[in-house]
PDB file of C-alpha atoms in Angstrom:
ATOM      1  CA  UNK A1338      -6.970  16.012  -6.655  1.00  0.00           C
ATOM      2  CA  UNK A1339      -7.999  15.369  -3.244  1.00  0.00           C
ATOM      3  CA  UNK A1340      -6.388  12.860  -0.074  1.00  0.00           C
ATOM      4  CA  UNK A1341      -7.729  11.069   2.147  1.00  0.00           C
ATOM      5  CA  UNK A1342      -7.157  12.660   6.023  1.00  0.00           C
ATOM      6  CA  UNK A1343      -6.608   9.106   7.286  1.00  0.00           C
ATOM      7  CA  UNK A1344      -4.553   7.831   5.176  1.00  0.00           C
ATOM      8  CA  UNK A1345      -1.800  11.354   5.088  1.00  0.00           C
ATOM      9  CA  UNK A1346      -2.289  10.259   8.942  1.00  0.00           C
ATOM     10  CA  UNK A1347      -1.224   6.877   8.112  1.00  0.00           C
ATOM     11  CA  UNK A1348       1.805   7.546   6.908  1.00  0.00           C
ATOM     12  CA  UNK A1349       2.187  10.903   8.741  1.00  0.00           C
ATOM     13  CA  UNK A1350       2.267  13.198   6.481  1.00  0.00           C
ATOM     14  CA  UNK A1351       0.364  16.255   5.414  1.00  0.00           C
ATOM     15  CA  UNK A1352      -2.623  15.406   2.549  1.00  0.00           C
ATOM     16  CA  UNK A1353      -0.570  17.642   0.283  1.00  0.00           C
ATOM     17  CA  UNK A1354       2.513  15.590   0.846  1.00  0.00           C
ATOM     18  CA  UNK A1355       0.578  12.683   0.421  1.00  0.00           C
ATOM     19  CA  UNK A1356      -0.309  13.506  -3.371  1.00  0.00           C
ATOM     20  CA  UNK A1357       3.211  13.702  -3.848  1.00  0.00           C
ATOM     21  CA  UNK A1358       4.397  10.374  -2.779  1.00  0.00           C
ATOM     22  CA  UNK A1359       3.851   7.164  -4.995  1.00  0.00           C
ATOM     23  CA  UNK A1360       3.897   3.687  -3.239  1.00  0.00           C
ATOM     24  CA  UNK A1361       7.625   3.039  -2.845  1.00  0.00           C
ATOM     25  CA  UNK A1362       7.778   5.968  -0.649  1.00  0.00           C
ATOM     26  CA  UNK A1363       5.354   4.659   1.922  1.00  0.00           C
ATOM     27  CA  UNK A1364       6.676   0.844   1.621  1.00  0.00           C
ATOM     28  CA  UNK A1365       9.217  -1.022   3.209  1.00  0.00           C
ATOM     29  CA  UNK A1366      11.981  -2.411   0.404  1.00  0.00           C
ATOM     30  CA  UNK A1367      10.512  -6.191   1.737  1.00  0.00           C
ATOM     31  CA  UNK A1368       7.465  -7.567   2.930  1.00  0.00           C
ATOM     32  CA  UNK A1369       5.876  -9.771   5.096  1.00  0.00           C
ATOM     33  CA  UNK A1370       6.680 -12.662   2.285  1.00  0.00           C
ATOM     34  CA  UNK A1371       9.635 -12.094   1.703  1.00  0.00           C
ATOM     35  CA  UNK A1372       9.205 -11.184  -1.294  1.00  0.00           C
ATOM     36  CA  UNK A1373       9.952  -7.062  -2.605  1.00  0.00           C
ATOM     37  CA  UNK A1374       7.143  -4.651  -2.528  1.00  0.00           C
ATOM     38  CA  UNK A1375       7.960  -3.972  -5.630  1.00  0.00           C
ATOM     39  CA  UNK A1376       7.426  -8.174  -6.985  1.00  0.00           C
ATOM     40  CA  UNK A1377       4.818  -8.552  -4.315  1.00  0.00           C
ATOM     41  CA  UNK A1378       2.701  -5.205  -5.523  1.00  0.00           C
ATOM     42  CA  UNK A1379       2.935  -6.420  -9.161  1.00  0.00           C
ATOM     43  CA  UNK A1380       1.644  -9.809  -8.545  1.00  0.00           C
ATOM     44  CA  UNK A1381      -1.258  -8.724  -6.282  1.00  0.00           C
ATOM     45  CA  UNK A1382      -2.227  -6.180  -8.730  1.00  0.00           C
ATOM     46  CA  UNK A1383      -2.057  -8.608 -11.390  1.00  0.00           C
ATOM     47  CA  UNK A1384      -4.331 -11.371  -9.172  1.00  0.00           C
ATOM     48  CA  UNK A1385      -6.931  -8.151  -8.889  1.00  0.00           C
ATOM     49  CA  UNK A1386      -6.937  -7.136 -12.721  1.00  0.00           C
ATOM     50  CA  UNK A1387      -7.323 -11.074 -13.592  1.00  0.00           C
ATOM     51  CA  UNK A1388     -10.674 -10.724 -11.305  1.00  0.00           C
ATOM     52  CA  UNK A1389      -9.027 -12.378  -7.794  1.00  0.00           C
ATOM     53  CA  UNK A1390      -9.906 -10.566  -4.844  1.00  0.00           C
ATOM     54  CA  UNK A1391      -6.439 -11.316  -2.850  1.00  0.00           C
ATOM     55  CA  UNK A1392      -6.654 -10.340   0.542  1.00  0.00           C
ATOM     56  CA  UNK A1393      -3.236 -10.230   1.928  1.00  0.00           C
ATOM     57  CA  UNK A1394      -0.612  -8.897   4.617  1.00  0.00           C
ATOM     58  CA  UNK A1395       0.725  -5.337   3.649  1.00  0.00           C
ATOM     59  CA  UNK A1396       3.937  -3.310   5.561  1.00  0.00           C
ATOM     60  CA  UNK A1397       3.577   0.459   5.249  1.00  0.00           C
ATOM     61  CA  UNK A1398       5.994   2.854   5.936  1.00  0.00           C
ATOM     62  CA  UNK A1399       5.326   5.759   8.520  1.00  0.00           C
ATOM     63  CA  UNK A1400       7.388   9.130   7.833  1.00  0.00           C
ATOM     64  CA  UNK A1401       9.414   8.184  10.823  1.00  0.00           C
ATOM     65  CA  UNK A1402      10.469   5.043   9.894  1.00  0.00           C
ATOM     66  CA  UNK A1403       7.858   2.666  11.725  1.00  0.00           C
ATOM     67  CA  UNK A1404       6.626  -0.013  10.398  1.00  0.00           C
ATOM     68  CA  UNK A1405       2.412  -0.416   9.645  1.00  0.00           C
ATOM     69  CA  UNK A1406       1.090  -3.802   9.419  1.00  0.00           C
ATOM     70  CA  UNK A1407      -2.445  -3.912   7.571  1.00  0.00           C
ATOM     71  CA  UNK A1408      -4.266  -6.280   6.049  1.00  0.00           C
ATOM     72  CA  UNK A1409      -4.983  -5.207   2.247  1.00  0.00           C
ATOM     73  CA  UNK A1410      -7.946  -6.835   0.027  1.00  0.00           C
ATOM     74  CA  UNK A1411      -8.173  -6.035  -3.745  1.00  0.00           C
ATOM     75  CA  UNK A1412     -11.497  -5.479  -5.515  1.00  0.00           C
ATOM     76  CA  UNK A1413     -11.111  -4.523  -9.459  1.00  0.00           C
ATOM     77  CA  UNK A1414     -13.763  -2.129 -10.108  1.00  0.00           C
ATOM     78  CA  UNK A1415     -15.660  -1.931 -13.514  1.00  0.00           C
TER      79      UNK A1415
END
Protein backbone atom coordinates (compact mmCIF):
# COMPACT_ATOMS: atom_id res chain seq x y z
CA UNK A 1 0.00 0.00 0.00
CA UNK A 2 1.50 3.22 -0.70
CA UNK A 3 1.02 7.17 1.07
CA UNK A 4 0.95 10.08 -0.15
CA UNK A 5 4.35 12.34 0.94
CA UNK A 6 2.08 15.36 1.38
CA UNK A 7 -0.39 14.25 3.10
CA UNK A 8 2.13 12.04 6.06
CA UNK A 9 3.45 15.85 5.92
CA UNK A 10 0.08 17.04 6.65
CA UNK A 11 -0.40 15.52 9.58
CA UNK A 12 3.34 15.10 10.38
CA UNK A 13 3.95 11.94 10.37
CA UNK A 14 6.09 9.42 8.58
CA UNK A 15 4.14 7.70 5.25
CA UNK A 16 4.47 4.46 7.20
CA UNK A 17 2.74 5.94 10.18
CA UNK A 18 0.34 7.33 8.02
CA UNK A 19 -1.00 3.79 6.79
CA UNK A 20 -1.52 3.11 10.24
CA UNK A 21 -3.79 5.82 11.31
CA UNK A 22 -7.60 5.84 10.31
CA UNK A 23 -9.48 9.26 10.30
CA UNK A 24 -10.23 9.76 14.00
CA UNK A 25 -6.61 9.90 14.59
CA UNK A 26 -5.97 12.88 12.37
CA UNK A 27 -9.42 14.73 13.39
CA UNK A 28 -10.36 16.96 15.95
CA UNK A 29 -13.39 15.31 18.30
CA UNK A 30 -15.58 18.62 16.72
CA UNK A 31 -15.69 20.53 13.73
CA UNK A 32 -16.10 23.64 12.24
CA UNK A 33 -20.14 22.93 12.54
CA UNK A 34 -20.34 21.98 15.45
CA UNK A 35 -21.22 19.02 14.76
CA UNK A 36 -18.66 15.57 15.64
CA UNK A 37 -16.31 14.40 13.03
CA UNK A 38 -17.58 11.43 13.56
CA UNK A 39 -21.72 12.72 12.60
CA UNK A 40 -20.24 15.26 10.27
CA UNK A 41 -17.92 12.48 8.27
CA UNK A 42 -20.97 10.16 8.03
CA UNK A 43 -23.26 12.65 6.58
CA UNK A 44 -20.77 14.04 4.02
CA UNK A 45 -19.93 10.63 2.97
CA UNK A 46 -23.43 9.81 2.69
CA UNK A 47 -24.20 13.32 0.48
CA UNK A 48 -21.09 11.85 -1.85
CA UNK A 49 -22.40 8.13 -2.19
CA UNK A 50 -26.07 9.66 -2.94
CA UNK A 51 -24.12 11.51 -5.99
CA UNK A 52 -23.71 15.25 -4.10
CA UNK A 53 -20.47 16.70 -4.53
CA UNK A 54 -20.37 18.59 -0.93
CA UNK A 55 -17.65 20.84 -0.72
CA UNK A 56 -17.19 21.74 2.83
CA UNK A 57 -14.90 23.07 5.81
CA UNK A 58 -12.67 20.19 7.28
CA UNK A 59 -10.31 20.46 10.81
CA UNK A 60 -7.35 18.08 10.67
CA UNK A 61 -5.28 17.17 13.31
CA UNK A 62 -1.37 17.68 13.12
CA UNK A 63 0.77 15.10 15.32
CA UNK A 64 1.43 18.00 17.58
CA UNK A 65 -1.79 18.96 18.32
CA UNK A 66 -2.42 21.94 15.76
CA UNK A 67 -5.22 22.43 14.21
CA UNK A 68 -5.48 22.25 9.93
CA UNK A 69 -8.23 24.05 8.36
CA UNK A 70 -8.94 22.77 4.65
CA UNK A 71 -11.52 22.95 2.52
CA UNK A 72 -12.68 19.25 1.47
CA UNK A 73 -14.91 18.49 -1.81
CA UNK A 74 -16.34 14.95 -2.39
CA UNK A 75 -16.48 13.34 -5.83
CA UNK A 76 -17.94 9.54 -5.81
CA UNK A 77 -16.03 7.78 -8.34
CA UNK A 78 -17.55 4.96 -10.58
Amino acid sequence: MLANENAARLFGVTREELLTLDPAAVSPVVQPDGRTSEEAARDWLSRALAAETPAFEWTHKHSSGRLINCEMRLVRLP
